[in-house]
Amino acid sequence: MADPLLSVEGVSRGFGGLMAVNGASLSASARRITALIGPNGAGKTTLFSLISGFLKPSAGRVIYDGTDVTGEPPYRLARRGVARTFQIVQPFAGLSVRDNILVGAHLRHRGRGAAQAAAEAVGQEVGLGHLLHRPANSLTVAGRKRLELARALATEPKLLLLDEVLAGLNPSEINEIVPIIRGLSARGIAIVMIEHVMQAVMSLAEQVFVLAEGRVIAQGSPAQVAADARVVEAYLGHGAAAKLGGVDVL
Amino acid sequence: MLSAPILVSAIVNGLLTGSIYALVALGLTLIYGVLHIINFAHGALLSAALFAAFFAYQKAGIDPYLAVLVLAPAFFGLGYALQRLVIGPAARGEERAMLLVTLGMAVLIENALLYAFRADTRTIDLPYAFKSVDLVFTFVAVPRLISFAVVFVVALVLWLIMTRTDTGKAIRAVAKERLGAELSGINVTHIYAMTFGLGTACVAIAACLLIPTYYVNPSAGNAFVLIAFTIVVLGGMGSVPGALIGGLVIGVVESLGGFFFGESLGQAGIFLIFIAVLLVRPRGLFGASA
Amino acid sequence: MRAYLPIVIVVAALAAVPLFVQSNVVLNFLIVALMIALAGQGWNILGGYGGQYSFGHAAFFGTGAYTTAILQVHYEVNAWLGFLAGIAAGAVAGGIIGGLTFRAGLRSSYFALVTLAFAEVLRIFASVAPITGAGVGLLIKLDLHAQAFQFRSRAVFYLIILALVAASLIIAQTLERSRFGAWLVAVRENEDAAMALGVNATAVKVAAMTISGAITAAAGCFYVQYFLFVDAPIGYGAWISIEALLTPIIGGAGTVFGALIGALAVKSIGEGAKFLTGDIPGLDLMTFGAVLVLVIAFAPRGLAGALMDGRDWLARRFVPLRKPAEGTTHG
């Protein structure tokens, strides 16, 4: 098997005495969907920030495409092909949907015409084709999630970090987005998704990392992780696994 | 000459002037700590208060130290009204809008003073303004000593308000966690206005303390307040001890700087410190992150 | 190319004014208004498009003015070269102040404060330094020849400032349609999201401030050629920081014509106030302060924004609502 595109090795980061991420390691490969799960406050978003350059790790390395990119600023990582969405969606409120995506497209296309064409194509791909000229702040939650995805896609990433892209969506909306994500993976993009929506994790992910209190406590296929007692404890509390007698609650 | 008595005198005077700086800075830091806005109108309000104190003495013969009892509540009310009726509604909580609105107020107030009273500089002549007290090492003007004492009292009163009264506790709650305070039933709009009022009252008290030894014109407040901004940034935005200690420090720095380099360059020196602090350590000595 | 048509029309219309107006009073009013529009357009690039509110743009106006004045008075440099040097000095000042402040990560209120401090420091230095004439200021020798950039006819000054304003309009329009412009606006709307999309926010902001400084400095250079005098309160005074900020905010920040509209509106208001109550010091700025508060309260996107909202409102009233597209369940 080829080397993983992304290799996070023992990164740590603390805030005022509290270790948000403590020696966490994970990997992701092209054409694979990797899920990062864990209870609230486990440090998942912080880990994304460490990978994408928004925070510098106090220890550890981030290796991307064979290069040590630890601590590089976000814009440089984006240029290398690392794209990231935010848990709390942040559209460019004053701009239209198309102009939002345009900002991402401009990373790869200098001329406005080419960038606009690319933006419109990406917009179509995620299902926003008919809304391209609406103001971004008129979109529903589902629309904004698609926009967040579209903007990141427009940068033509090789690695896509999705932070709870399914949060706040109803089941039918989730069913519409999941195939889009699968399609992206099939195209060759390495995807790492932070998710709480377990049905999506189970059906999409080929590899799962479980983060709790800043540490990776389990990794493996979705089925393996679901059966892991430590994972159950992390979500439901100490002793829960024993109480539940090993029933597959995930 | 660098003789010890002269140096000590400069330092002592610096501390005394610094106490008034501290009072102005206190108002500013209080407003920032709670409303999270930099009140650009602070200087203009100080100018307005100086004019009020001036006319109180000139027209009604009221001694500035007595005028405090009228002007402090009056300016409290003015500050309350400004925040509640103008700044709050106009800015609708957006940071950029608040910047512009307080700037607009500053320009409006300062130039309204200019329009009404012209640019002439005025002073008052208090009979005891030049009486000095012999403090062994140095002579100190009586008004300056009174100022120092009053600032001390004001700081104490503010501390009592913040810790013993319900309003004070509400103010601290809003400063710490606005949403939580709102959810527990605190009327945040009212608290914002109360805080702005308190900050403005500080300015009014400072004006009364200043007027025996300072001058009055429409831009007097601004000159003073840029120093207050420096103090607040140095001491840390929103930090009360920072404002007090920073005020004293800057007072001494200004006194010594003016002594060695002349007044204008002394002022420029303070702004350069200001810029340096903002560039290197924006949270100052005691403050939270910028 | 079609996008530049409105600029061509507006500039052509304004250029025709001296054909119909010979009154020096009116021409003077328009010249000053256009000069403020130029200074404001400089602010607009950084503040309107970039969202970084500078409260000390006098730093650039004064730097441009003093550079050309010093070169002419002390070194007998040709006025046109001095003008160019002034613009370059403004750009350098923008780059330095921007580099220092944006690298330090200063945003919003702190940025406003620091720009205010820079302008004040420059004002103090200019008021005591011998090279700037200290308290007295610098006087350019009267020499009514084209090569000295001085003209007997006001109409010529008018056309020159109009040409400069036209250039600034073209710069804004080009920016709007460029990649840099898209990046700049993204930084204004959400800096973190922009960075995640590959925008080097710091570099973009510094570049914007450099352009901004150059444009506002050009206005300062023009001031010196027109009035033949500059001193510290004029060059680095709060008045120009305020007017440079006010005009695009009132006219419409982040639009091509906002600064021009705002300058004409603001100067007209100023003249109107003086007409009603007499030319008393403080009147115009007091009015501007009030207008600023009112605009933020009631028309935050400025006159241009209000015009656009009005146009949308009319469109909604008179164009029937389209039925939603078939099969649309999400949005």
XYZ file of C-alpha atoms in Angstrom, chain B residues 9-284:
276
model
C 9.860 66.210 42.719
C 9.433 65.106 39.123
C 8.525 61.621 40.239
C 6.081 62.755 42.874
C 4.406 65.126 40.468
C 4.299 62.360 37.935
C 2.508 60.129 40.417
C -0.012 62.797 41.213
C -0.762 63.615 37.578
C -0.705 59.923 36.906
C -3.504 59.399 39.374
C -5.803 61.508 37.248
C -4.664 59.685 34.131
C -5.514 56.520 36.006
C -9.029 57.777 36.686
C -9.647 58.557 33.027
C -8.118 55.238 32.039
C -10.310 53.510 34.586
C -13.441 54.774 32.853
C -12.098 53.629 29.502
C -11.087 50.188 30.671
C -14.404 49.677 32.441
C -16.265 50.401 29.215
C -13.992 48.115 27.244
C -14.160 45.335 29.774
C -17.937 45.206 29.685
C -19.021 46.472 26.279
C -15.902 45.355 24.446
C -15.685 48.610 22.571
C -12.995 51.210 22.566
C -14.821 54.383 23.434
C -13.405 56.892 21.007
C -15.718 59.520 22.445
C -13.966 59.448 25.821
C -11.761 62.452 25.060
C -14.571 64.600 23.783
C -16.594 63.777 26.890
C -13.658 64.878 29.036
C -13.550 68.169 27.147
C -17.270 68.602 27.696
C -16.827 67.896 31.403
C -13.973 70.404 31.592
C -16.221 73.050 30.062
C -18.978 72.146 32.483
C -16.646 72.475 35.462
C -15.277 75.699 34.053
C -18.690 77.314 33.688
C -19.771 75.997 37.071
C -16.960 78.007 38.601
C -17.076 80.986 36.251
C -20.803 81.578 36.224
C -22.033 80.042 39.457
C -18.948 80.307 41.582
C -19.044 76.638 42.482
C -15.726 75.280 43.622
C -14.695 72.368 41.370
C -14.384 69.992 44.292
C -18.004 70.695 45.090
C -19.051 70.701 41.458
C -18.086 67.035 41.399
C -21.188 66.252 43.407
C -23.352 67.671 40.637
C -21.327 66.870 37.564
C -20.572 63.233 38.353
C -24.247 62.205 38.474
C -25.074 64.501 35.552
C -22.431 62.946 33.358
C -23.405 59.515 34.545
C -26.843 60.254 33.176
C -25.379 61.613 29.950
C -23.276 58.504 29.451
C -26.226 56.264 30.222
C -28.384 58.095 27.696
C -25.699 58.093 25.017
C -25.208 54.359 25.199
C -28.871 53.485 25.560
C -30.281 55.888 23.021
C -27.542 56.449 20.474
C -24.600 54.093 20.453
C -26.428 50.872 21.248
C -29.257 51.270 18.744
C -27.092 52.719 15.986
C -24.407 50.070 16.175
C -26.693 47.059 16.700
C -23.846 45.131 18.260
C -21.559 45.114 15.258
C -17.996 45.896 16.173
C -17.162 47.912 13.078
C -20.309 49.953 13.457
C -19.522 50.676 17.114
C -16.083 51.955 16.148
C -17.600 54.382 13.705
C -20.430 55.502 15.959
C -18.134 56.356 18.879
C -15.847 58.147 16.443
C -18.823 60.056 15.088
C -19.853 61.017 18.623
C -16.332 62.161 19.363
C -16.230 64.388 16.318
C -19.718 65.687 17.009
C -19.129 66.551 20.662
C -15.699 68.070 20.213
C -16.791 70.256 17.344
C -20.038 71.200 19.016
C -17.864 72.556 21.832
C -15.719 74.329 19.285
C -18.770 75.792 17.618
C -20.326 76.934 20.875
C -17.286 78.148 22.757
C -14.544 78.770 20.183
C -11.024 77.469 20.433
C -9.707 79.897 23.032
C -7.965 78.257 25.872
C -9.310 79.156 29.260
C -8.249 78.513 32.821
C -9.720 79.215 36.186
C -8.014 80.927 39.069
C -8.623 79.126 42.274
C -7.317 81.076 45.228
C -5.653 78.060 46.748
C -4.419 76.534 43.480
C -0.869 77.499 44.146
C -0.676 76.735 47.801
C 1.890 74.083 48.403
C 2.446 71.514 51.041
C 5.896 70.719 52.270
C 6.480 66.986 51.959
C 10.027 66.962 53.322
C 11.620 66.102 49.965
C 9.531 68.344 47.834
C 6.733 70.849 47.644
C 3.457 69.673 46.215
C 0.561 71.790 45.045
C -2.541 71.336 47.163
C -4.913 70.535 44.288
C -2.656 67.708 43.202
C -2.749 66.134 46.619
C -6.501 66.422 46.745
C -6.713 64.740 43.324
C -4.637 61.829 44.466
C -6.841 61.345 47.485
C -10.036 61.627 45.489
C -8.883 59.107 42.892
C -8.110 56.724 45.687
C -11.598 57.208 47.102
C -13.219 56.779 43.693
C -11.334 53.563 43.079
C -12.474 52.328 46.455
C -16.081 53.289 45.796
C -16.011 51.573 42.421
C -14.587 48.458 44.025
C -17.373 48.503 46.591
C -19.971 48.950 43.870
C -18.557 46.072 41.872
C -18.369 43.661 44.757
C -21.208 44.635 47.089
C -24.071 45.837 44.949
C -26.330 43.803 42.685
C -25.686 46.129 39.788
C -21.961 45.741 40.245
C -22.242 41.989 40.250
C -24.412 42.124 37.175
C -21.801 44.261 35.468
C -19.107 41.754 36.270
C -21.312 38.944 35.031
C -21.929 40.645 31.716
C -18.228 41.390 31.361
C -17.351 37.754 31.864
C -20.056 36.011 29.902
C -22.662 38.116 28.207
C -24.919 35.394 26.913
C -25.013 33.599 30.212
C -25.811 36.805 32.036
C -28.605 37.530 29.619
C -30.033 34.063 30.033
C -30.060 34.449 33.791
C -32.328 37.445 33.441
C -29.909 40.347 33.499
C -30.992 43.240 31.318
C -27.833 43.590 29.289
C -28.918 46.770 27.520
C -29.391 48.426 30.892
C -26.065 47.122 32.198
C -24.239 48.367 29.129
C -25.753 51.787 29.673
C -24.909 51.720 33.403
C -21.294 50.874 32.600
C -21.011 53.606 30.024
C -22.521 55.958 32.569
C -19.962 54.946 35.187
C -17.128 55.424 32.722
C -18.411 58.864 31.834
C -18.831 59.759 35.510
C -15.150 58.900 36.029
C -14.340 61.345 33.290
C -16.445 64.056 34.914
C -14.715 63.563 38.254
C -11.334 63.676 36.522
C -12.320 66.952 34.873
C -13.179 68.549 38.201
C -9.857 67.386 39.613
C -7.978 68.654 36.602
C -9.476 72.051 36.218
C -7.572 73.888 38.958
C -4.255 73.162 37.235
C -5.158 72.327 33.656
C -6.574 74.275 30.730
C -9.921 74.139 28.965
C -10.511 74.049 25.235
C -12.392 71.729 22.880
C -9.413 69.495 22.171
C -8.003 69.409 25.699
C -9.754 66.142 26.373
C -8.271 64.414 23.358
C -4.717 65.251 24.288
C -5.368 63.778 27.683
C -7.202 60.761 26.465
C -4.657 59.501 23.988
C -2.482 59.070 27.043
C -5.354 57.242 28.693
C -5.541 54.912 25.694
C -1.843 54.206 26.095
C -2.366 53.375 29.750
C -5.255 51.088 29.081
C -3.338 49.221 26.418
C -0.255 49.043 28.605
C -2.140 47.894 31.644
C -4.370 45.587 29.671
C -7.756 46.308 28.200
C -10.430 45.667 30.768
C -8.056 45.383 33.705
C -8.808 47.747 36.577
C -5.515 47.269 38.432
C -3.795 47.672 35.079
C -5.423 51.044 34.558
C -4.488 52.265 38.027
C -0.906 51.055 38.019
C -0.436 51.952 34.379
C -1.724 55.442 35.067
C 0.828 56.036 37.786
C 3.629 54.571 35.656
C 2.788 56.702 32.635
C 2.446 59.761 34.823
C 5.983 59.264 36.060
C 7.296 58.450 32.563
C 5.726 61.600 31.191
C 7.075 63.709 33.980
C 10.611 62.381 33.637
C 10.398 62.341 29.833
C 9.199 65.905 29.692
C 11.943 66.788 32.127
C 14.680 65.315 29.964
C 13.319 65.771 26.443
C 10.866 68.609 26.466
C 7.132 68.436 26.369
C 6.326 67.745 22.721
C 8.808 64.968 22.325
C 7.664 63.620 25.653
C 4.185 63.261 24.173
C 5.495 61.672 21.001
C 7.477 59.316 23.207
C 4.305 58.156 24.884
C 2.661 57.416 21.550
C 5.695 55.495 20.437
C 5.455 53.406 23.600
C 1.800 52.953 22.753
C 2.553 51.729 19.258
C 5.311 49.477 20.544
C 3.028 47.888 23.123
C 0.317 47.292 20.549
C 2.753 45.692 18.168
C 4.607 43.554 20.661
C 2.223 42.698 23.457
C -1.277 43.925 22.745
C -2.725 42.405 25.865
C -0.560 44.613 28.013
